[in-house]
Amino acid sequence: MTLVLLVRHGLTGATGSVLAGRTPGIPLDDRGREQAAALAARLASVPLDAIVTSPVQRCPVAVTEDEQFAEVRYGDWTGKPLRRLVRDPLWRAVQAHPSAVRFPGADGEAMADVQHRAVRAVRDWNTRLGRDAVYLICSHGDVIKSVIADCLGMHLDMFQRISADPCSLSVIRYTPLRPFLLRMNDTGGSVTSLIRPARAGRDSAAVIGGGAGG
């Protein structure tokens, strides 16, 4: 099995008010840095084979970046206040029928393409790291939600029912048969139950999924 820890970046000054998208120069604010430090402390006891992140600034640095986990290309919506976007007729489609949505503008991305690139990247990393790997992906809310929807066998049109709060932890166990969602939007639970002794011949501990979360 492969265990994937999905982490959304922490809070920024734009969170909840502006659709930042891939706008450069938006780091974590003091709250976000505090959230990230708290999550790092929680996960310190979990041996990780890799940390993979979106290249967007509000995700961590000094680890492996993968463009496939980058924020959605929101096109002309990028940088717009949310209170303005909710009045756009496209907003309703984003909420009710996201599989049909492509964001406006020359570089606007389709939500279906977002899910495809993110899920494909997860499976590529699973193959690259091996069946007993435990690794972390730091990405963005809509990207994480699309991966979770795929794990649950949900149509993309239902992914807005999933929450991925800032600095939340979601955990998926991938097996040859199917993926299993072990945790979702966890913002404070203990991770000690995820650790197990190293298998014979392995240098570091693996992580099990059974019984985690709640």
Short mmCIF file of C-alpha atoms in Angstrom, two decimals:
data_model
loop_
_atom_site.label_atom_id
_atom_site.label_comp_id
_atom_site.label_asym_id
_atom_site.label_seq_id
_atom_site.Cartn_x
_atom_site.Cartn_y
_atom_site.Cartn_z
CA MET A 1 0.00 0.00 0.00
CA THR A 2 1.01 3.62 -0.45
CA LEU A 3 -0.06 6.26 2.04
CA VAL A 4 -0.57 9.81 0.75
CA LEU A 5 -0.92 12.73 3.16
CA LEU A 6 -2.68 15.65 1.47
CA VAL A 7 -2.09 19.00 3.16
CA ARG A 8 -3.59 22.31 2.15
CA HIS A 9 -1.34 25.34 2.69
CA GLY A 10 -2.05 27.62 5.64
CA LEU A 11 -3.83 30.94 5.75
CA THR A 12 -2.72 33.99 3.77
CA GLY A 13 -3.84 37.58 3.89
CA ALA A 14 -6.04 36.88 0.86
CA THR A 15 -7.74 33.71 2.12
CA GLY A 16 -11.51 34.08 2.19
CA SER A 17 -11.63 37.44 0.47
CA VAL A 18 -9.76 37.19 -2.84
CA LEU A 19 -9.38 34.35 -5.32
CA ALA A 20 -5.60 34.44 -5.31
CA GLY A 21 -5.10 31.57 -7.74
CA ARG A 22 -1.50 31.58 -8.99
CA THR A 23 -0.89 35.26 -8.19
CA PRO A 24 2.77 35.57 -7.12
CA GLY A 25 3.90 37.25 -3.93
CA ILE A 26 1.23 35.92 -1.55
CA PRO A 27 3.01 34.16 1.33
CA LEU A 28 1.50 32.70 4.47
CA ASP A 29 0.59 35.32 7.03
CA ASP A 30 1.31 35.00 10.77
CA ARG A 31 -1.71 32.75 11.23
CA GLY A 32 -0.66 30.54 8.34
CA ARG A 33 2.90 30.22 9.61
CA GLU A 34 1.56 29.24 13.03
CA GLN A 35 -0.71 26.64 11.42
CA ALA A 36 2.17 25.22 9.37
CA ALA A 37 4.43 24.98 12.42
CA ALA A 38 1.70 23.21 14.40
CA LEU A 39 1.10 20.70 11.61
CA ALA A 40 4.84 20.08 11.20
CA ALA A 41 5.07 19.35 14.92
CA ARG A 42 2.13 16.93 14.68
CA LEU A 43 3.74 15.06 11.80
CA ALA A 44 7.29 15.07 13.18
CA SER A 45 6.97 11.46 14.35
CA VAL A 46 5.74 10.18 10.97
CA PRO A 47 8.66 9.13 8.71
CA LEU A 48 8.09 10.46 5.19
CA ASP A 49 9.66 9.18 2.00
CA ALA A 50 9.04 12.46 0.17
CA ILE A 51 7.40 15.88 0.47
CA VAL A 52 5.95 17.15 -2.80
CA THR A 53 4.45 20.61 -3.15
CA SER A 54 2.78 23.01 -5.48
CA PRO A 55 5.29 25.60 -6.72
CA VAL A 56 3.03 28.44 -5.56
CA GLN A 57 4.70 30.58 -2.86
CA ARG A 58 2.24 29.84 -0.06
CA CYS A 59 3.23 26.16 -0.15
CA PRO A 60 6.52 25.13 1.53
CA VAL A 61 9.92 25.50 -0.09
CA ALA A 62 13.11 23.39 0.03
CA VAL A 63 11.22 20.27 -1.01
CA THR A 64 10.30 18.71 -4.35
CA GLU A 65 7.97 20.87 -6.45
CA ASP A 66 5.49 19.41 -8.92
CA GLU A 67 3.57 21.71 -11.25
CA GLN A 68 0.76 19.14 -11.43
CA PHE A 69 -0.20 20.03 -7.85
CA ALA A 70 -0.27 23.77 -8.53
CA GLU A 71 -3.34 25.91 -7.93
CA VAL A 72 -6.16 25.95 -10.47
CA ARG A 73 -5.61 28.39 -13.33
CA TYR A 74 -8.59 30.63 -12.61
CA GLY A 75 -7.95 32.82 -15.66
CA ASP A 76 -9.71 36.17 -15.55
CA TRP A 77 -11.05 35.38 -12.10
CA THR A 78 -7.55 35.47 -10.60
CA GLY A 79 -7.14 38.23 -8.04
CA LYS A 80 -10.85 39.17 -8.02
CA PRO A 81 -12.72 39.67 -4.71
CA LEU A 82 -14.96 36.73 -3.90
CA ARG A 83 -17.88 39.05 -3.11
CA ARG A 84 -17.74 40.16 -6.75
CA LEU A 85 -17.30 36.67 -8.19
CA VAL A 86 -20.36 35.27 -6.42
CA ARG A 87 -22.47 37.59 -8.61
CA ASP A 88 -21.00 36.14 -11.80
CA PRO A 89 -23.40 33.64 -13.46
CA LEU A 90 -20.50 31.19 -13.77
CA TRP A 91 -20.25 30.99 -9.99
CA ARG A 92 -23.42 28.92 -9.77
CA ALA A 93 -22.04 26.44 -12.30
CA VAL A 94 -18.80 26.18 -10.32
CA GLN A 95 -20.86 25.20 -7.28
CA ALA A 96 -23.42 22.92 -8.94
CA HIS A 97 -21.81 21.57 -12.11
CA PRO A 98 -18.02 22.04 -11.89
CA SER A 99 -17.27 19.24 -14.34
CA ALA A 100 -18.60 21.51 -17.12
CA VAL A 101 -16.68 24.61 -16.03
CA ARG A 102 -13.68 26.18 -17.71
CA PHE A 103 -12.58 29.40 -16.07
CA PRO A 104 -12.69 32.46 -18.34
CA GLY A 105 -9.69 33.89 -20.13
CA ALA A 106 -6.93 32.59 -22.33
CA ASP A 107 -5.24 30.69 -19.50
CA GLY A 108 -8.43 29.56 -17.73
CA GLU A 109 -8.38 25.88 -16.78
CA ALA A 110 -11.22 23.36 -16.83
CA MET A 111 -12.00 21.76 -13.47
CA ALA A 112 -12.04 18.34 -15.15
CA ASP A 113 -8.47 18.97 -16.31
CA VAL A 114 -7.46 19.97 -12.79
CA GLN A 115 -8.70 16.66 -11.42
CA HIS A 116 -7.08 14.70 -14.23
CA ARG A 117 -3.63 16.25 -13.74
CA ALA A 118 -3.72 15.95 -9.95
CA VAL A 119 -4.91 12.33 -9.83
CA ARG A 120 -2.44 11.34 -12.54
CA ALA A 121 0.37 13.00 -10.58
CA VAL A 122 -0.57 11.17 -7.37
CA ARG A 123 -0.49 7.84 -9.18
CA ASP A 124 2.82 8.72 -10.85
CA TRP A 125 4.33 9.49 -7.45
CA ASN A 126 2.88 6.27 -6.01
CA THR A 127 4.69 4.33 -8.73
CA ARG A 128 7.90 6.31 -8.35
CA LEU A 129 8.12 5.88 -4.56
CA GLY A 130 6.87 2.30 -4.35
CA ARG A 131 4.09 0.35 -2.72
CA ASP A 132 5.18 0.90 0.90
CA ALA A 133 5.85 4.62 0.59
CA VAL A 134 4.51 7.28 2.91
CA TYR A 135 4.67 10.79 1.50
CA LEU A 136 3.10 14.23 1.80
CA ILE A 137 1.65 16.47 -0.88
CA CYS A 138 1.07 20.16 -0.09
CA SER A 139 -1.41 21.71 -2.48
CA HIS A 140 -4.58 23.80 -2.72
CA GLY A 141 -8.21 23.38 -1.72
CA ASP A 142 -9.81 22.59 -5.08
CA VAL A 143 -6.92 20.34 -6.11
CA ILE A 144 -7.12 18.33 -2.88
CA LYS A 145 -10.90 18.10 -3.08
CA SER A 146 -10.69 16.75 -6.62
CA VAL A 147 -8.24 14.02 -5.52
CA ILE A 148 -10.49 13.05 -2.60
CA ALA A 149 -13.52 12.91 -4.91
CA ASP A 150 -11.64 10.52 -7.18
CA CYS A 151 -10.69 8.38 -4.18
CA LEU A 152 -14.34 8.12 -3.15
CA GLY A 153 -15.55 7.36 -6.67
CA MET A 154 -17.60 10.56 -6.63
CA HIS A 155 -18.49 12.47 -9.76
CA LEU A 156 -16.62 15.76 -9.94
CA ASP A 157 -19.97 17.58 -9.73
CA MET A 158 -20.16 16.47 -6.07
CA PHE A 159 -16.71 17.64 -5.03
CA GLN A 160 -18.03 20.86 -3.51
CA ARG A 161 -19.47 18.68 -0.73
CA ILE A 162 -15.88 18.07 0.42
CA SER A 163 -14.02 20.49 2.71
CA ALA A 164 -10.27 21.13 2.70
CA ASP A 165 -9.61 23.89 5.21
CA PRO A 166 -6.29 25.77 5.44
CA CYS A 167 -3.54 23.53 6.83
CA SER A 168 -5.90 20.56 7.04
CA LEU A 169 -4.66 16.98 6.69
CA SER A 170 -6.38 14.34 4.57
CA VAL A 171 -5.00 10.82 4.19
CA ILE A 172 -5.57 8.31 1.39
CA ARG A 173 -4.28 4.74 1.34
CA TYR A 174 -3.76 3.44 -2.19
CA THR A 175 -3.90 -0.32 -2.78
CA PRO A 176 -3.85 -2.39 -6.00
CA LEU A 177 -7.64 -2.77 -5.74
CA ARG A 178 -8.85 0.69 -4.72
CA PRO A 179 -7.97 3.76 -2.65
CA PHE A 180 -9.31 4.20 0.89
CA LEU A 181 -9.97 7.60 2.49
CA LEU A 182 -8.64 7.41 6.06
CA ARG A 183 -8.89 11.05 7.13
CA MET A 184 -10.43 14.18 5.65
CA ASN A 185 -10.03 17.82 6.67
CA ASP A 186 -8.32 16.88 9.94
CA THR A 187 -7.11 20.03 11.67
CA GLY A 188 -6.08 18.69 15.07
CA GLY A 189 -6.21 14.93 15.49
CA SER A 190 -3.31 12.87 16.82
CA VAL A 191 -1.19 11.09 14.23
CA THR A 192 0.46 8.61 16.60
CA SER A 193 -1.91 5.84 15.56
CA LEU A 194 -0.55 6.09 12.02
CA ILE A 195 2.94 4.91 12.95
CA ARG A 196 4.01 1.28 12.95
CA PRO A 197 7.39 -0.44 13.35
CA ALA A 198 9.57 -0.78 10.27
CA ARG A 199 9.10 -3.85 8.18
CA ALA A 200 12.06 -6.19 7.92
CA GLY A 201 14.57 -4.81 5.46
CA ARG A 202 13.20 -1.26 5.60
CA ASP A 203 15.16 1.64 7.05
CA SER A 204 12.18 3.68 8.20
CA ALA A 205 8.76 3.08 9.67
CA ALA A 206 5.74 2.73 7.46
CA VAL A 207 2.31 4.08 8.22
CA ILE A 208 -0.89 2.10 8.47
CA GLY A 209 -4.35 3.41 7.77
CA GLY A 210 -6.64 1.11 9.70
CA GLY A 211 -8.25 2.72 12.70
CA ALA A 212 -6.99 6.23 11.96
CA GLY A 213 -9.10 9.31 11.94
CA GLY A 214 -12.65 9.01 13.18
#
